[in-house]
């Protein structure tokens, strides 16, 4: 069984550029959440999507956006990149967005470096 | 606001000894508490979780305890092995929330 997959694994961008990160959830899972993990810290919640709709948003600026596709895969977009956006971006998959569906399974992440 | 504090930040134990990591949460509505293990270059791996209607849960060498009154929960690893070396994160989630609130992590080193 394939777990959560993310692409690319590593990315280097320049300040002001735009980036798109991709995630495919575990087969059968319909909800995807995005987290940002800065070096040495715990993951911080960015978004949750279920059935192509945003169900939750963390304390991140509007430069961050996401969407979910009919096959439940998801993209995270970040515009006007800042040095502080350098982090590991994690995608987490869960069965659905039912608040009783608690377990979230993480992918390997995309390491974004902004220079 | 919502917050999860985790201690210690680093923990070094001899192989075969036990390790305990402790977390405190602020939101009394939290009712789900997972623990994740993160190895270098990898995403967090769910290793055990507990819900607020349970006080203790065990899975082989790992166990988690929850004290709702004190808003504390802890991870216990017995008979530690070198492959247990990693960063461990606790997290909390409430019924009305879609997000996990993570602690700051504990770097566990098991010395052979």
PDB file of C-alpha atoms in Angstrom, chain A:
ATOM      1  CA  UNK A   1       0.000   0.000   0.000  1.00  0.00           C
ATOM      2  CA  UNK A   2       1.429   3.328  -1.052  1.00  0.00           C
ATOM      3  CA  UNK A   3       1.522   5.953   1.627  1.00  0.00           C
ATOM      4  CA  UNK A   4       1.233   9.689   1.162  1.00  0.00           C
ATOM      5  CA  UNK A   5       3.406  10.884  -1.701  1.00  0.00           C
ATOM      6  CA  UNK A   6       4.725  14.404  -2.216  1.00  0.00           C
ATOM      7  CA  UNK A   7       6.623  16.091  -5.018  1.00  0.00           C
ATOM      8  CA  UNK A   8       9.137  17.449  -5.487  1.00  0.00           C
ATOM      9  CA  UNK A   9      11.367  16.268  -2.627  1.00  0.00           C
ATOM     10  CA  UNK A  10      13.554  19.346  -2.724  1.00  0.00           C
ATOM     11  CA  UNK A  11      13.146  22.787  -4.264  1.00  0.00           C
ATOM     12  CA  UNK A  12      15.252  25.925  -4.356  1.00  0.00           C
ATOM     13  CA  UNK A  13      13.561  29.222  -5.212  1.00  0.00           C
ATOM     14  CA  UNK A  14      14.476  32.897  -5.165  1.00  0.00           C
ATOM     15  CA  UNK A  15      12.676  35.545  -3.124  1.00  0.00           C
ATOM     16  CA  UNK A  16       9.577  36.843  -4.906  1.00  0.00           C
ATOM     17  CA  UNK A  17       9.045  33.693  -6.943  1.00  0.00           C
ATOM     18  CA  UNK A  18       6.074  31.369  -6.820  1.00  0.00           C
ATOM     19  CA  UNK A  19       6.070  27.667  -5.894  1.00  0.00           C
ATOM     20  CA  UNK A  20       3.625  24.772  -6.275  1.00  0.00           C
ATOM     21  CA  UNK A  21       3.890  21.669  -4.138  1.00  0.00           C
ATOM     22  CA  UNK A  22       1.934  18.488  -4.794  1.00  0.00           C
ATOM     23  CA  UNK A  23       0.489  15.729  -2.641  1.00  0.00           C
ATOM     24  CA  UNK A  24      -1.319  12.458  -3.250  1.00  0.00           C
ATOM     25  CA  UNK A  25      -3.132  10.983  -0.233  1.00  0.00           C
ATOM     26  CA  UNK A  26      -3.349   7.362   0.801  1.00  0.00           C
ATOM     27  CA  UNK A  27      -5.711   5.435  -1.461  1.00  0.00           C
ATOM     28  CA  UNK A  28      -9.246   5.773  -0.115  1.00  0.00           C
ATOM     29  CA  UNK A  29      -8.471   8.872   1.946  1.00  0.00           C
ATOM     30  CA  UNK A  30     -10.457  11.937   0.995  1.00  0.00           C
ATOM     31  CA  UNK A  31      -8.944  14.643   3.190  1.00  0.00           C
ATOM     32  CA  UNK A  32      -5.589  16.364   2.865  1.00  0.00           C
ATOM     33  CA  UNK A  33      -3.965  18.750   5.319  1.00  0.00           C
ATOM     34  CA  UNK A  34      -0.875  20.870   4.795  1.00  0.00           C
ATOM     35  CA  UNK A  35       1.662  21.738   7.499  1.00  0.00           C
ATOM     36  CA  UNK A  36       4.820  23.853   7.550  1.00  0.00           C
ATOM     37  CA  UNK A  37       7.736  22.615   9.636  1.00  0.00           C
ATOM     38  CA  UNK A  38      10.543  25.073  10.245  1.00  0.00           C
ATOM     39  CA  UNK A  39      13.853  23.508  11.256  1.00  0.00           C
ATOM     40  CA  UNK A  40      13.876  22.554  14.918  1.00  0.00           C
ATOM     41  CA  UNK A  41      10.148  23.085  15.465  1.00  0.00           C
ATOM     42  CA  UNK A  42       6.938  21.101  15.315  1.00  0.00           C
ATOM     43  CA  UNK A  43       4.676  21.244  12.251  1.00  0.00           C
ATOM     44  CA  UNK A  44       2.303  24.220  11.965  1.00  0.00           C
ATOM     45  CA  UNK A  45      -1.133  23.763  10.372  1.00  0.00           C
ATOM     46  CA  UNK A  46      -1.749  25.628   7.109  1.00  0.00           C
ATOM     47  CA  UNK A  47      -4.884  24.149   5.476  1.00  0.00           C
ATOM     48  CA  UNK A  48      -7.246  21.221   5.445  1.00  0.00           C
ATOM     49  CA  UNK A  49      -9.194  20.229   2.332  1.00  0.00           C
ATOM     50  CA  UNK A  50     -11.995  17.724   1.927  1.00  0.00           C
ATOM     51  CA  UNK A  51     -14.071  17.080  -1.166  1.00  0.00           C
ATOM     52  CA  UNK A  52     -12.339  20.005  -2.886  1.00  0.00           C
ATOM     53  CA  UNK A  53     -13.410  22.457  -0.204  1.00  0.00           C
ATOM     54  CA  UNK A  54     -11.284  24.252   2.374  1.00  0.00           C
ATOM     55  CA  UNK A  55     -12.377  23.068   5.809  1.00  0.00           C
ATOM     56  CA  UNK A  56      -9.788  24.794   7.948  1.00  0.00           C
ATOM     57  CA  UNK A  57      -7.057  27.406   7.672  1.00  0.00           C
ATOM     58  CA  UNK A  58      -4.182  28.209   9.984  1.00  0.00           C
ATOM     59  CA  UNK A  59      -2.554  31.553  10.712  1.00  0.00           C
ATOM     60  CA  UNK A  60      -0.803  32.007   7.375  1.00  0.00           C
ATOM     61  CA  UNK A  61      -0.946  34.981   4.982  1.00  0.00           C
ATOM     62  CA  UNK A  62      -2.989  35.038   1.784  1.00  0.00           C
ATOM     63  CA  UNK A  63       0.186  34.290  -0.168  1.00  0.00           C
ATOM     64  CA  UNK A  64      -0.534  30.691   0.768  1.00  0.00           C
ATOM     65  CA  UNK A  65      -3.328  28.948  -1.103  1.00  0.00           C
ATOM     66  CA  UNK A  66      -4.291  25.390  -1.897  1.00  0.00           C
ATOM     67  CA  UNK A  67      -6.748  23.312  -3.783  1.00  0.00           C
ATOM     68  CA  UNK A  68      -7.917  19.723  -3.970  1.00  0.00           C
ATOM     69  CA  UNK A  69      -8.735  17.826  -7.132  1.00  0.00           C
ATOM     70  CA  UNK A  70     -11.492  15.267  -7.844  1.00  0.00           C
ATOM     71  CA  UNK A  71      -8.986  12.435  -7.294  1.00  0.00           C
ATOM     72  CA  UNK A  72      -8.311  13.915  -3.805  1.00  0.00           C
ATOM     73  CA  UNK A  73      -4.756  14.967  -4.626  1.00  0.00           C
ATOM     74  CA  UNK A  74      -3.831  18.485  -3.598  1.00  0.00           C
ATOM     75  CA  UNK A  75      -1.578  21.398  -4.453  1.00  0.00           C
ATOM     76  CA  UNK A  76      -0.141  24.020  -2.125  1.00  0.00           C
ATOM     77  CA  UNK A  77       0.779  27.315  -3.762  1.00  0.00           C
ATOM     78  CA  UNK A  78       2.931  30.019  -2.226  1.00  0.00           C
ATOM     79  CA  UNK A  79       3.310  33.392  -3.950  1.00  0.00           C
ATOM     80  CA  UNK A  80       5.899  36.135  -3.459  1.00  0.00           C
ATOM     81  CA  UNK A  81       8.265  33.841  -1.572  1.00  0.00           C
ATOM     82  CA  UNK A  82      10.110  35.201   1.464  1.00  0.00           C
ATOM     83  CA  UNK A  83      13.261  33.864   3.074  1.00  0.00           C
ATOM     84  CA  UNK A  84      11.118  32.864   6.045  1.00  0.00           C
ATOM     85  CA  UNK A  85       9.109  30.486   3.876  1.00  0.00           C
ATOM     86  CA  UNK A  86      12.086  28.121   3.845  1.00  0.00           C
ATOM     87  CA  UNK A  87      10.825  24.994   5.559  1.00  0.00           C
ATOM     88  CA  UNK A  88       9.718  21.395   5.172  1.00  0.00           C
ATOM     89  CA  UNK A  89       6.165  21.331   3.809  1.00  0.00           C
ATOM     90  CA  UNK A  90       4.247  18.291   4.941  1.00  0.00           C
ATOM     91  CA  UNK A  91       1.075  16.817   3.568  1.00  0.00           C
ATOM     92  CA  UNK A  92      -1.111  14.684   5.827  1.00  0.00           C
ATOM     93  CA  UNK A  93      -3.833  12.324   4.684  1.00  0.00           C
ATOM     94  CA  UNK A  94      -6.911  11.277   6.639  1.00  0.00           C
ATOM     95  CA  UNK A  95      -9.894   9.145   5.792  1.00  0.00           C
ATOM     96  CA  UNK A  96     -12.312  12.043   5.706  1.00  0.00           C
ATOM     97  CA  UNK A  97     -12.956  15.426   7.273  1.00  0.00           C
ATOM     98  CA  UNK A  98     -15.370  14.006   9.808  1.00  0.00           C
ATOM     99  CA  UNK A  99     -14.143  15.322  13.109  1.00  0.00           C
ATOM    100  CA  UNK A 100     -14.394  11.773  14.408  1.00  0.00           C
ATOM    101  CA  UNK A 101     -11.782  10.722  11.855  1.00  0.00           C
ATOM    102  CA  UNK A 102      -8.747  11.694  13.827  1.00  0.00           C
ATOM    103  CA  UNK A 103      -5.747   9.861  12.444  1.00  0.00           C
ATOM    104  CA  UNK A 104      -3.511  11.848  10.122  1.00  0.00           C
ATOM    105  CA  UNK A 105      -0.689  10.187   8.188  1.00  0.00           C
ATOM    106  CA  UNK A 106       2.157  12.298   6.886  1.00  0.00           C
ATOM    107  CA  UNK A 107       4.126  12.179   3.678  1.00  0.00           C
ATOM    108  CA  UNK A 108       7.919  12.626   3.467  1.00  0.00           C
ATOM    109  CA  UNK A 109       7.599  16.348   2.814  1.00  0.00           C
ATOM    110  CA  UNK A 110       9.010  18.840   0.338  1.00  0.00           C
ATOM    111  CA  UNK A 111      12.079  20.743   1.482  1.00  0.00           C
ATOM    112  CA  UNK A 112      11.779  24.331   0.190  1.00  0.00           C
ATOM    113  CA  UNK A 113      14.769  26.641   0.329  1.00  0.00           C
ATOM    114  CA  UNK A 114      14.279  30.323  -0.536  1.00  0.00           C
ATOM    115  CA  UNK A 115      17.437  32.278  -1.333  1.00  0.00           C
TER     116      UNK A 115
END
